[in-house]
Every structure is written in C-alpha cells, then in structure tokens.
Tab-separated table of C-alpha atoms and ligand atoms in Angstrom:
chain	number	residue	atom	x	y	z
A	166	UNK	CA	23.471	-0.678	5.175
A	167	UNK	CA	23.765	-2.817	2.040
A	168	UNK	CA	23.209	-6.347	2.360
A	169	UNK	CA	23.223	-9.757	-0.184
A	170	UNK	CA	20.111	-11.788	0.484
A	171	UNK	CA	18.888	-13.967	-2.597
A	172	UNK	CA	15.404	-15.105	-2.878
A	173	UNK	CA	16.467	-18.407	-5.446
A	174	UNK	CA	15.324	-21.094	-4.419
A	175	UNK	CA	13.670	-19.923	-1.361
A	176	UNK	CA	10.014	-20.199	-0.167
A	177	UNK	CA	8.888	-16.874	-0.265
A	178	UNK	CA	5.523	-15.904	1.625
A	179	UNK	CA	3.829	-13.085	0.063
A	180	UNK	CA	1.011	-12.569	3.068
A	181	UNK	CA	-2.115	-10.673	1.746
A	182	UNK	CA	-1.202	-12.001	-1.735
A	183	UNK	CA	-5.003	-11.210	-3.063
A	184	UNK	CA	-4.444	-7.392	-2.129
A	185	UNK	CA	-3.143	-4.667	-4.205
A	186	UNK	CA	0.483	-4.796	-3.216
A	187	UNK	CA	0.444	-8.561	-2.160
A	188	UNK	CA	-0.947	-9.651	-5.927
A	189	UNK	CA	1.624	-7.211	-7.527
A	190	UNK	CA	4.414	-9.195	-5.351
A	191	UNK	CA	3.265	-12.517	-6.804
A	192	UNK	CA	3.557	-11.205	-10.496
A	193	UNK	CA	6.956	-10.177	-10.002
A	194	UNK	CA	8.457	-12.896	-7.959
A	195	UNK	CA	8.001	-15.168	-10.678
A	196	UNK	CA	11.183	-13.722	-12.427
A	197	UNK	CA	13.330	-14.797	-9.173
A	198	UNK	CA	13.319	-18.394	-9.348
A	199	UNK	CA	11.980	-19.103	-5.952
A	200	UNK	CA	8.840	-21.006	-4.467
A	201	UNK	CA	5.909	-18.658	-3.695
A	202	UNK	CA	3.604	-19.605	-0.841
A	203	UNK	CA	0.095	-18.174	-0.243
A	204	UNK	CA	-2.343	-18.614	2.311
A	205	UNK	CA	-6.136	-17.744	1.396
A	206	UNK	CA	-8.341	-16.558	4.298
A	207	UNK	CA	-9.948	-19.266	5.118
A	208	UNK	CA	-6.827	-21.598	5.272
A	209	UNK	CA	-5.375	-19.276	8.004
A	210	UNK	CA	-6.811	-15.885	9.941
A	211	UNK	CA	-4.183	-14.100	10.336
A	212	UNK	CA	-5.402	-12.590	13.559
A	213	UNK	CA	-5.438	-16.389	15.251
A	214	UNK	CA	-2.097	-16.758	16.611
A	215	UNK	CA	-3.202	-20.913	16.959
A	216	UNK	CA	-3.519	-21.093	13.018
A	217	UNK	CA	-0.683	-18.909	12.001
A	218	UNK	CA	1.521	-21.528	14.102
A	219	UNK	CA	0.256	-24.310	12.537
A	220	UNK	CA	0.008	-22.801	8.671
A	221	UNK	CA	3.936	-21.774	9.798
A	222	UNK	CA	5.061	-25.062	10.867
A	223	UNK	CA	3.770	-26.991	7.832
A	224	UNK	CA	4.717	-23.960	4.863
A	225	UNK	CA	7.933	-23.197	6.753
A	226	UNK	CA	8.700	-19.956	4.698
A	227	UNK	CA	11.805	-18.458	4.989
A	228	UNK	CA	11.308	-15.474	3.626
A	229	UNK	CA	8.240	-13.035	4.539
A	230	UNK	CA	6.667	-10.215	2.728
A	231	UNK	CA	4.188	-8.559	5.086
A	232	UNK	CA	1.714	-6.997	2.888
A	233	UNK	CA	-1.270	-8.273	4.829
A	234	UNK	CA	-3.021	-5.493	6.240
A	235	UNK	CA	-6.465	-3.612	6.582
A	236	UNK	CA	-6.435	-1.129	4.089
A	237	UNK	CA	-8.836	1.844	2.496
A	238	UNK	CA	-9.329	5.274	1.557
A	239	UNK	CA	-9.527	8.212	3.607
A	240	UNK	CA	-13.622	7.489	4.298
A	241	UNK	CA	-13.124	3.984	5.290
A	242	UNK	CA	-9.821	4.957	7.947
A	243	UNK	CA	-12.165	7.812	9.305
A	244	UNK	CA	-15.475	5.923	9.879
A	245	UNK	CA	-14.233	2.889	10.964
A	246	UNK	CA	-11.252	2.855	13.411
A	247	UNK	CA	-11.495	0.311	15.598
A	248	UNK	CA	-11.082	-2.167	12.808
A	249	UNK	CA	-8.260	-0.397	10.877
A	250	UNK	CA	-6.351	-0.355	14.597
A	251	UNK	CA	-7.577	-3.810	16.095
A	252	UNK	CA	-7.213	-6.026	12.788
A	253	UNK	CA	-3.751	-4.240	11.614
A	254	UNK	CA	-2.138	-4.434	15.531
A	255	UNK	CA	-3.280	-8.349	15.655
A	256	UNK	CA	-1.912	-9.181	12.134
A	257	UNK	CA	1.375	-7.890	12.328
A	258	UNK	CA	1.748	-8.624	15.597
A	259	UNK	CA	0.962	-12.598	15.055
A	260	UNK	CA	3.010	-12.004	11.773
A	261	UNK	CA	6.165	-10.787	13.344
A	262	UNK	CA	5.773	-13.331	16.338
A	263	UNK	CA	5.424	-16.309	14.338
A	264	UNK	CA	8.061	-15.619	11.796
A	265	UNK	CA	10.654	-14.747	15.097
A	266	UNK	CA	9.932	-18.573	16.864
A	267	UNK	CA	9.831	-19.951	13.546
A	268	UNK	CA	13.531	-19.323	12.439
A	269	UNK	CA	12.411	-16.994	9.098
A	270	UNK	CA	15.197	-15.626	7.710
A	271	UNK	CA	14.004	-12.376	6.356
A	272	UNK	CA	10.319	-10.267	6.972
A	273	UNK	CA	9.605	-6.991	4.845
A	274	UNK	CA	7.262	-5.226	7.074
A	275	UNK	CA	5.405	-3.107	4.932
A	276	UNK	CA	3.835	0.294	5.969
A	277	UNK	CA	2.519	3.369	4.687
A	278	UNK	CA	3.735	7.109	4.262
A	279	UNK	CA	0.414	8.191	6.793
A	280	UNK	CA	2.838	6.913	9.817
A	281	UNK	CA	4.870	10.214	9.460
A	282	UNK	CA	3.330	13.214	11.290
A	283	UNK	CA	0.743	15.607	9.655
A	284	UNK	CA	2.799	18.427	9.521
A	285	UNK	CA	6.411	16.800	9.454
A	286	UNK	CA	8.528	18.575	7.312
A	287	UNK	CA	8.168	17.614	3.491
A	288	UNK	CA	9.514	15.873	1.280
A	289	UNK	CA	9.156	13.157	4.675
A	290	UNK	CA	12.504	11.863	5.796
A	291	UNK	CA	12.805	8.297	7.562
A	292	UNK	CA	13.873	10.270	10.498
A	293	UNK	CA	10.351	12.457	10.970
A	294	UNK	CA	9.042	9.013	12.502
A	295	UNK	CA	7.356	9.941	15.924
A	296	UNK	CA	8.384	13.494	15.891
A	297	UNK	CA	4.738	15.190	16.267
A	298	UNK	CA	0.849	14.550	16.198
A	299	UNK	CA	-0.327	12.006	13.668
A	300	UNK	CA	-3.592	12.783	10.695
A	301	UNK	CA	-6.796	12.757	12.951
A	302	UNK	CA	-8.443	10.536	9.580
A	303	UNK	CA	-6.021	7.692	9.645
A	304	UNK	CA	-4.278	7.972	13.083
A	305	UNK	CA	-5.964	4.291	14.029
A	306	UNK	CA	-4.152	2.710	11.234
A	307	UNK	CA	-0.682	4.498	11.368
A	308	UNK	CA	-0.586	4.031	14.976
A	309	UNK	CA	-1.376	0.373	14.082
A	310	UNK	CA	1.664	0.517	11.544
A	311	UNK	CA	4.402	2.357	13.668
A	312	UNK	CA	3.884	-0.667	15.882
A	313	UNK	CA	4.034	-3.133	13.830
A	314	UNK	CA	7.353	-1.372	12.690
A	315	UNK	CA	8.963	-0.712	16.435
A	316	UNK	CA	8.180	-4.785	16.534
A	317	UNK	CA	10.500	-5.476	13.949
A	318	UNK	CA	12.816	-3.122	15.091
A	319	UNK	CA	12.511	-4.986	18.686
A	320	UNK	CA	12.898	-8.167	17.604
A	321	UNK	CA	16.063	-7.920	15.643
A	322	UNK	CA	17.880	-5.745	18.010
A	323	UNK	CA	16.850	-8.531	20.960
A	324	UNK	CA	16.679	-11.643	19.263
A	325	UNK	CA	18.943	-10.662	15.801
A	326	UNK	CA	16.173	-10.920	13.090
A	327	UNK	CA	16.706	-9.664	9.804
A	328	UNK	CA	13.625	-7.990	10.108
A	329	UNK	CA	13.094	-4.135	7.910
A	330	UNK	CA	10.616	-1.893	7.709
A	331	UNK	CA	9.623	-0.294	3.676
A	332	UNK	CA	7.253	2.688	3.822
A	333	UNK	CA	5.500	2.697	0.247
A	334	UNK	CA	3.998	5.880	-0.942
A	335	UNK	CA	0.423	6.205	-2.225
A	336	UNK	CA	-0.129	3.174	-4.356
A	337	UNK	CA	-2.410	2.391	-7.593
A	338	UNK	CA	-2.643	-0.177	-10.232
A	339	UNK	CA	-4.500	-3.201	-11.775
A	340	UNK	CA	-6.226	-4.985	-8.796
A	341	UNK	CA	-7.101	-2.186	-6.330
A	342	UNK	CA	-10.126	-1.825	-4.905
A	343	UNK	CA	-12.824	0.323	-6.505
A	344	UNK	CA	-15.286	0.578	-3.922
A	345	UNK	CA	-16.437	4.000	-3.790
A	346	UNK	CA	-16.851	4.044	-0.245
A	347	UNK	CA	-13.766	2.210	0.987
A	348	UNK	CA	-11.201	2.808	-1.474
A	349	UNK	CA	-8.444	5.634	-2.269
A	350	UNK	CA	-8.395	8.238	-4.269
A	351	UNK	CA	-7.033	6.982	-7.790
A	352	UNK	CA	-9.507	4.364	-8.555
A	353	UNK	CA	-12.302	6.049	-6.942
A	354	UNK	CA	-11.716	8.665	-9.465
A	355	UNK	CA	-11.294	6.192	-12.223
A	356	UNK	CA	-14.527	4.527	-11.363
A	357	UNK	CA	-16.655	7.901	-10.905
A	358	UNK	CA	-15.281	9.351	-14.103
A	359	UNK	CA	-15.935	6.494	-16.433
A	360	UNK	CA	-19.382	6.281	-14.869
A	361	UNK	CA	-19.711	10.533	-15.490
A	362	UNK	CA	-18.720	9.618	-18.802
A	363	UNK	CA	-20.915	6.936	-19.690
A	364	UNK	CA	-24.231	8.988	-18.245
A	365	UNK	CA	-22.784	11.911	-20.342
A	366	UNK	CA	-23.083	13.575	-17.097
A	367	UNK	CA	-21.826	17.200	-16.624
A	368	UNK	CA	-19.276	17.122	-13.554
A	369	UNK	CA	-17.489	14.854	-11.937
A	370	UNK	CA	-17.459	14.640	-8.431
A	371	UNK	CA	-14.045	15.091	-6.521
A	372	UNK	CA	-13.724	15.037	-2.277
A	373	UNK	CA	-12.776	17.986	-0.459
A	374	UNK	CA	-10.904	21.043	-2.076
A	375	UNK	CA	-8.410	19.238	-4.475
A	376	UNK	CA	-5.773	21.246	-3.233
A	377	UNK	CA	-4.378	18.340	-1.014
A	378	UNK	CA	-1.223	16.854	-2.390
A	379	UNK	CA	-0.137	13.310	-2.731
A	380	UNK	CA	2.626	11.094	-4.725
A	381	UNK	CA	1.471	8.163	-6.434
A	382	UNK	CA	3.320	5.008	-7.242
A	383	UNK	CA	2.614	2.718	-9.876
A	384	UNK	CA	2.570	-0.762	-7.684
A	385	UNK	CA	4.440	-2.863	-10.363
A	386	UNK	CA	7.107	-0.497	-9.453
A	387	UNK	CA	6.474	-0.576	-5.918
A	388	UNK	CA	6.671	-4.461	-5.837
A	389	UNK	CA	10.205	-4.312	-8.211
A	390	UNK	CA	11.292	-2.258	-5.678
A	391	UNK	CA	10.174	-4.243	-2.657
A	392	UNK	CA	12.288	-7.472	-4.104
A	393	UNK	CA	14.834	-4.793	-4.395
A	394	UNK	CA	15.402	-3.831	-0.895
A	395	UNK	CA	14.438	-7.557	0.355
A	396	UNK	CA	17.631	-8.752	-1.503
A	397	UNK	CA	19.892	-5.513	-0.799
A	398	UNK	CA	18.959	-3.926	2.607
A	399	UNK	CA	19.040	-4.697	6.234
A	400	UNK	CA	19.213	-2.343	8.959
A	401	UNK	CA	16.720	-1.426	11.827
A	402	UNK	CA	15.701	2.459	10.054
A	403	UNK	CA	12.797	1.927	8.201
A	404	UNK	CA	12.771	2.748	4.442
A	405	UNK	CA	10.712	5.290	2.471
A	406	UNK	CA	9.338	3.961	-1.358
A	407	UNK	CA	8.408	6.287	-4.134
A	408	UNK	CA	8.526	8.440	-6.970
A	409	UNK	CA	9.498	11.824	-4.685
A	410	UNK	CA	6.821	13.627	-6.919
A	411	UNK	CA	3.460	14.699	-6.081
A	412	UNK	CA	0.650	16.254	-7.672
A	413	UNK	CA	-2.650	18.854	-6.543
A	414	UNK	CA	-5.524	16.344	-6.256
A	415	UNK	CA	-7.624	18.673	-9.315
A	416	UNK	CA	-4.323	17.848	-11.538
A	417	UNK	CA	-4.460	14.557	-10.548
A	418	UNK	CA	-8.501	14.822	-11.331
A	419	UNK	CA	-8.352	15.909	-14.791
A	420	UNK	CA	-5.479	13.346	-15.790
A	421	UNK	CA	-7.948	10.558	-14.999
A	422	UNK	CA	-10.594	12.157	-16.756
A	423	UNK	CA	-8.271	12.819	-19.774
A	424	UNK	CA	-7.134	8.933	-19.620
A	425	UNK	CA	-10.866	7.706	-19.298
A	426	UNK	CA	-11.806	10.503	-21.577
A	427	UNK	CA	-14.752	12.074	-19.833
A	428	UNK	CA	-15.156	15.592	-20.778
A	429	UNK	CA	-17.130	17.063	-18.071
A	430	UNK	CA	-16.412	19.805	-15.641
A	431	UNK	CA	-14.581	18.423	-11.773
A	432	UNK	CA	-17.365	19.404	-9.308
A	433	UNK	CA	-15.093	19.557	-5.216
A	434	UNK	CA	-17.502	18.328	-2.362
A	435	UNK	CA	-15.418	20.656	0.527
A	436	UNK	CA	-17.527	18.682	2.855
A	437	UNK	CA	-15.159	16.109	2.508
A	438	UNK	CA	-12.224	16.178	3.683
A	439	UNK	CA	-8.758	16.666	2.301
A	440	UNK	CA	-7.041	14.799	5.044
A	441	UNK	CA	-3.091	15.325	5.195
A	442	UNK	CA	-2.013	18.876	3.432
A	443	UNK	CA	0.775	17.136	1.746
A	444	UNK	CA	2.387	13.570	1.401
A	445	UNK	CA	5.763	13.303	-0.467
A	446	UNK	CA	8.505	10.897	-0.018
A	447	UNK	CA	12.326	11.582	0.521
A	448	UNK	CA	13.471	8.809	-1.722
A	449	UNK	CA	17.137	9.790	-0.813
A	450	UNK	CA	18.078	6.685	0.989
A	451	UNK	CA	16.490	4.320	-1.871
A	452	UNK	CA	18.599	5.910	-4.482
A	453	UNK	CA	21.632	5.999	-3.342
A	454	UNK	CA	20.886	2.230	-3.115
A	455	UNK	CA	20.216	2.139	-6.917
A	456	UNK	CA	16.696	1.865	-7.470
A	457	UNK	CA	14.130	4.230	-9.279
A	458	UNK	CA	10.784	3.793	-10.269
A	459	UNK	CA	10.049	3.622	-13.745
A	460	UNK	CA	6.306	4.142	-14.419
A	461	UNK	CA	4.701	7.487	-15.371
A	462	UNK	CA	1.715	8.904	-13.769
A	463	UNK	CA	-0.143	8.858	-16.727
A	464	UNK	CA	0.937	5.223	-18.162
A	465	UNK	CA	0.272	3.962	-14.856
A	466	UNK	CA	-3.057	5.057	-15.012
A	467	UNK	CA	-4.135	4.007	-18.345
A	468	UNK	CA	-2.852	0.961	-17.815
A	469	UNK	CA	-5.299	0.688	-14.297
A	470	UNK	CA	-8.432	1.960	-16.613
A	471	UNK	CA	-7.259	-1.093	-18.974
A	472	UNK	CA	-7.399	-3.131	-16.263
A	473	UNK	CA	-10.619	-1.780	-14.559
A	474	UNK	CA	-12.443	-1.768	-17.769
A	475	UNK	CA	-11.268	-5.457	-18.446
A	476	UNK	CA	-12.546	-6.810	-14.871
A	477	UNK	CA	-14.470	-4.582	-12.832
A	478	UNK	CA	-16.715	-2.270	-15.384
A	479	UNK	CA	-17.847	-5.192	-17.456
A	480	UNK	CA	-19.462	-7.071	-14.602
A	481	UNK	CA	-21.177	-4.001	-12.750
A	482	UNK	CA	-24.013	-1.930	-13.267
A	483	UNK	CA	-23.020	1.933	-13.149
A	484	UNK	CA	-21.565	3.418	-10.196
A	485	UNK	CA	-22.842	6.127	-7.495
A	486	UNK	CA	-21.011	9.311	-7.105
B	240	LIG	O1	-6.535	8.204	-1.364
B	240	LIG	P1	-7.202	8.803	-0.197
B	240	LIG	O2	-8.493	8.234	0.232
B	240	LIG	O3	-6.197	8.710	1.022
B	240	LIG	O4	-7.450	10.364	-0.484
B	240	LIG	P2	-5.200	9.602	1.908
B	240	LIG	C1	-6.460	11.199	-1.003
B	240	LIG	C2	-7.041	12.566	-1.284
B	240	LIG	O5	-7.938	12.461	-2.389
B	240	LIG	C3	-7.853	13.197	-0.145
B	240	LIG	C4	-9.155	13.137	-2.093
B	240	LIG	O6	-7.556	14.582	-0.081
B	240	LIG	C5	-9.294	12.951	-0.577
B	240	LIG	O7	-10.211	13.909	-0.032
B	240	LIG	N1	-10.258	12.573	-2.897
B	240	LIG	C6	-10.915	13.229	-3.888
B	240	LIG	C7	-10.810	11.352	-2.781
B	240	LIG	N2	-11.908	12.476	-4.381
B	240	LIG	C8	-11.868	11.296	-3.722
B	240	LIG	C9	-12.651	10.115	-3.800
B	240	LIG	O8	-13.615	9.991	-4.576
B	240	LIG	N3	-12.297	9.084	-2.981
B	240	LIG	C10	-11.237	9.166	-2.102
B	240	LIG	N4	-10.930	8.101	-1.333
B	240	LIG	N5	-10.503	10.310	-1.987
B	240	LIG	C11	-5.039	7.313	3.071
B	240	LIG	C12	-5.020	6.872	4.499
B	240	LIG	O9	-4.993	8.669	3.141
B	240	LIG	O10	-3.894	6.938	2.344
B	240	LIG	C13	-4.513	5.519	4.679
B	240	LIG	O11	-6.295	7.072	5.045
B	240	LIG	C14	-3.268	5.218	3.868
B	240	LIG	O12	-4.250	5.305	6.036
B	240	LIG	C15	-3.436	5.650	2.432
B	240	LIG	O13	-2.146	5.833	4.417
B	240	LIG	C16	-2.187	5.480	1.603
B	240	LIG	O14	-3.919	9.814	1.162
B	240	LIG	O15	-5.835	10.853	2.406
C-alpha cells in the first residue's frame, strides 16, 4: 500500500549506526533534513530492556531504523548459533517493545533474504515466508529474524503501529567487515585476493564449489532505498530489497580479482560449504513502487577495494587465507 511519511524534521534513530547498513543509513539521511540520533554500545545494550527505556525516554525518536543486529558470514552463522539466535531475538525484541510503549511513529525492521526457505521457489517472493525448512548454516539467525518480523506484524495489527518489515539482499560496500573468519563472501574475497596479490601467490582461495548463487547489493543503494520505502510504504507484508540479479560465486570470484587485479588462478576448498543453492530477490513489489538500484556489480566493488585499501589494508599486516 503506498503511504506519505516524511522524515524532515524528525529525529530519526538509525540503531546499529556503526554497522554496514546502519553507517550507510547515516550517510544518506543527511540529504533529508532531519535530526539523526545514535546510540554507541556502551551508552545503551540493546539487549537490556532497563537501558533501552531510559536511552528511549530521554532521545524520544520518532522514527526507527532497525539495523541493529548480529551479523556474519556463512562460518560465523554456522559455528556460533546460540549468539546469532539469543543476541538477534533480544535486540529486536527490546527494539520493537520499546518503540510500541514509547509512541514511535514509524520502525523499519530490517531482515535478510536467508529468512525465506532453502529451496523456496526462486527468484523469492514475499509470500515464500514460512512455507518450508529453513538453511541448516544460518537457520539460528533467520529464525531470529522471522520473529523479529511476526513482532512487527503483531504489534501493528493489535496496537496500530506503523511498523514494516524490508528484506535486503546480500549486501557489500565501504565499511563491512573483513574478518576472514566472520565475514561474507564479498569482502572476504576482496581481502584474500589483494593479500594473493601482494605475496604474488598462485591461487586464490574460494569456499566450497563456487557454483552457489547469490545477488549482491551495493549498500548505498540499499540505504537510498530503505529511506525510500520508510517515506512511501506501510502495510503488514514484508518487503524484498535488491537488484533481482545474481551471479555463480567463481564469476563473482574472478570480478574481484579483476578489480583488485590479482592474476592468479581461484583455488575452491569443497570442504566448505556452499550454503543456500541459490538466493535471488523478486523485486516486483519494490518496483512497481518506483525504486531501482543504481550501482553496478563491478563499480560497487571497486569502489569497496577503494575503501578497503584506504582504511583497512594500510593498518594491517597481510591476511591468512
Ligand atoms: O556471504 P556468505 O558468507 O553468506 O557466503 P551466505 C556466500 C557464498 O560464498 C557461500 C561462498 O557459498 C560461501 O561458501 N564463499 C566463497 C565464501 N569464499 C568465501 C569466503 O572466503 N568467505 C565467505 N564468507 N564465503 C549468509 C548468512 O549466508 O548471508 C547470513 O549466513 C545472512 O545469515 C547473509 O543471511 C546475508 O549468503 O551463504
């Protein structure tokens, strides 16, 4: 359902604004003319119900972008799930809560295309939600996400928040995390090949068989689109956010080492695994509200190794495949 919300003058939280998405939000909200709050940490843990009350009733935001979460790769979900469920289930739960009692007048709940079954039909439609068996790697967090969605959903049908649900895509860009062992795939490749290429070494490692398919979004885009839905949709169906284009995981392989320009062979580890066959959005429902994203693969990337080379490769010593 369209909607008119406006963001001027508001006091827009961006929750998780050091994160990937949450940072991206910040840089973009500065074009809307409306106050940004932020809460570090160690002002507020956002799993303490006591100190989200109080941060709430002093900041009094009145409008909420949910992009706090625990997030990683396909390693990190798999090895540890009890803090991927637990943390993720307590933040949006507190999140949701507090926003409801204190009179916020919109929340963007943000999740992630892994909530859709493993073998839904693809592209995934909004309406595959709950339909079959989730990913064994990254069940704990998806579960943890289709509740924190079926929250929002409960609290506007009982007490009439304008509460909605975005599902982003695959995300990448300047200020992800590239920890080898906890992050995703884009700048885990970035990191490994500009390391492969500064050793001159011969391969560069990739997980599992690179046959597994995924969509990447560029998350300037993402977080455009985010302020575009905040302002233009309301209604209790979650929304799907991305390109509706995916690539194999080799393709998406040798693009980074074309962009980083390391020359080496890829080298697939199929003792990792590939997790999910395939991951592509339906973006129908986001179109036909007007909004595409913008961003190519490949200037999305090279504008990540920019960044990475900038901030993270400067300050570290080489990298471990
Ligand atoms: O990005 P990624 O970790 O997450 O992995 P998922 C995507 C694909 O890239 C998998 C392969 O098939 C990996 O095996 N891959 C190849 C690599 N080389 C690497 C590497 O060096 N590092 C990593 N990390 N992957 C996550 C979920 O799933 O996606 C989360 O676990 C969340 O819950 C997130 O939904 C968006 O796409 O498999």
């Amino acid at each position: 359902m369209p909607a008119s919300y406006t963001l001027r003058s508001k006091r827009v939280w961006v929750a998780g604004h050091r994160g990937l998405v949450g940072s991206a939000l910040v840089r973009r909200l500065q074009a809307e003319q409306c106050e940004v709050l932020t809460a570090t940490r160690a002002q507020v843990d956002l799993r303490a119900p006591d100190q989200l009350d109080r941060w709430m009733r002093e900041s009094k935001p009145q409008a909420v972008f949910m992009a706090a979460a625990r997030v990683g790769g396909i390693y990190a979900n798999d090895t540890r799930p009890a803090d991927f469920m637990y943390d993720n289930l307590m933040i949006a739960t507190n999140v949701v809560e507090a926003a409801g009692r204190h009179g916020v007048e919109k929340l963007m709940m943000l999740g992630s295309s892994c909530i859709y079954p493993r073998m839904a039909p693809q592209p995934l439609q909004e309406d595959s939600l709950l339909t079959g068996p989730l990913e064994p790697t990254n069940q704990w967090y998806a579960l943890a996400k289709i509740a924190a969605i079926k929250l929002c959903a409960a609290y506007r049908r009982q007490h009439g928040c304008d509460f909605i649900s975005a599902m982003p895509t695959n995300l990448y860009g300047p200020g992800d995390n590239f920890d080898l062992m906890s992050s995703h795939v884009v700048p885990a490749l970035i990191a490994k090949a500009h390391d492969a290429k500064l050793r001159h070494a011969p391969a560069l490692e990739v997980w599992g068989t690179g046959r597994a398919l995924r969509e990447f979004m560029f998350v300037d885009d993402l977080a455009d689109g985010l302020i575009f839905l905040m302002q233009r949709y309301s209604d209790e169906p979650l929304i799907n956010i991305g390109t509706g284009t995916d690539l194999p995981i080799a393709d998406l392989a040798a693009l980074i080492s074309d962009v980083v320009g390391f020359r080496g062979m890829l080298r697939f580890d199929i003792n990792r695994p590939d997790g999910t066959p395939r991951k592509v959005m339906d973006i129908s429902r986001l179109t036909a509200l007007g909004w595409k994203a913008r961003t190519s693969l490949r200037d999305g990337l090279e504008q990540t190794y920019r960044w990475y080379v900038d901030n993270i490769a400067r300050e570290q010593r080489p990298a471990v495949a």
